[in-house]
């Protein structure tokens, strides 16, 4: 079996390894060794915060969308805030696609949002400006497009 190169710290591990011997990242031993940041399940993730829901195509990432002006939407076309929470590995360069669904489930908003740095246990707000919202949004879904591992040995617990 081929070695698996850890996608976070780039050290080589036996193909059957379930965790990287160097940095402890969970490895997908049954897969091809191709692992994407944001899609590797953390062995002891932070709990999903109340009222959040999972980000699609991701592990340990959650979101909650709210009107920026308060708890309930007045018009549906006001600015929204999407709170992104990371319960897994430290991540950088996160790109998410946010999709706003209208009254009949149709897509009325679709845009990519970026987040430079999102450590484990942290949350960030992605802003959806009102000038991008032309029709009332009833709810959002969020999908992970890509991310990078933040592997900083200096700040990481050994
Ligand atoms: Zn590693």
Coordinates of C-alpha atoms and ligand atoms in Angstrom, one line a residue, residues 6-11 13 20-25 27 151, ligand 1:
X6 CA -0.4 14.3 5.2
X7 CA -2.3 17.2 3.5
X8 CA -1.5 19.4 6.5
X9 CA 2.1 18.9 7.4
X10 CA 3.2 17.0 4.3
X11 CA 4.9 14.1 6.2
X13 CA 2.6 8.0 6.7
X20 CA -0.7 11.4 10.9
X21 CA 2.2 10.4 13.1
X22 CA 3.6 13.9 13.0
X23 CA 0.7 16.3 13.5
X24 CA -2.2 14.0 14.5
X25 CA -4.5 14.8 11.6
X27 CA -6.3 10.4 7.7
X151 CA -0.5 24.2 10.1
Ligands
LIG1 ZN1 0.5 15.7 9.4

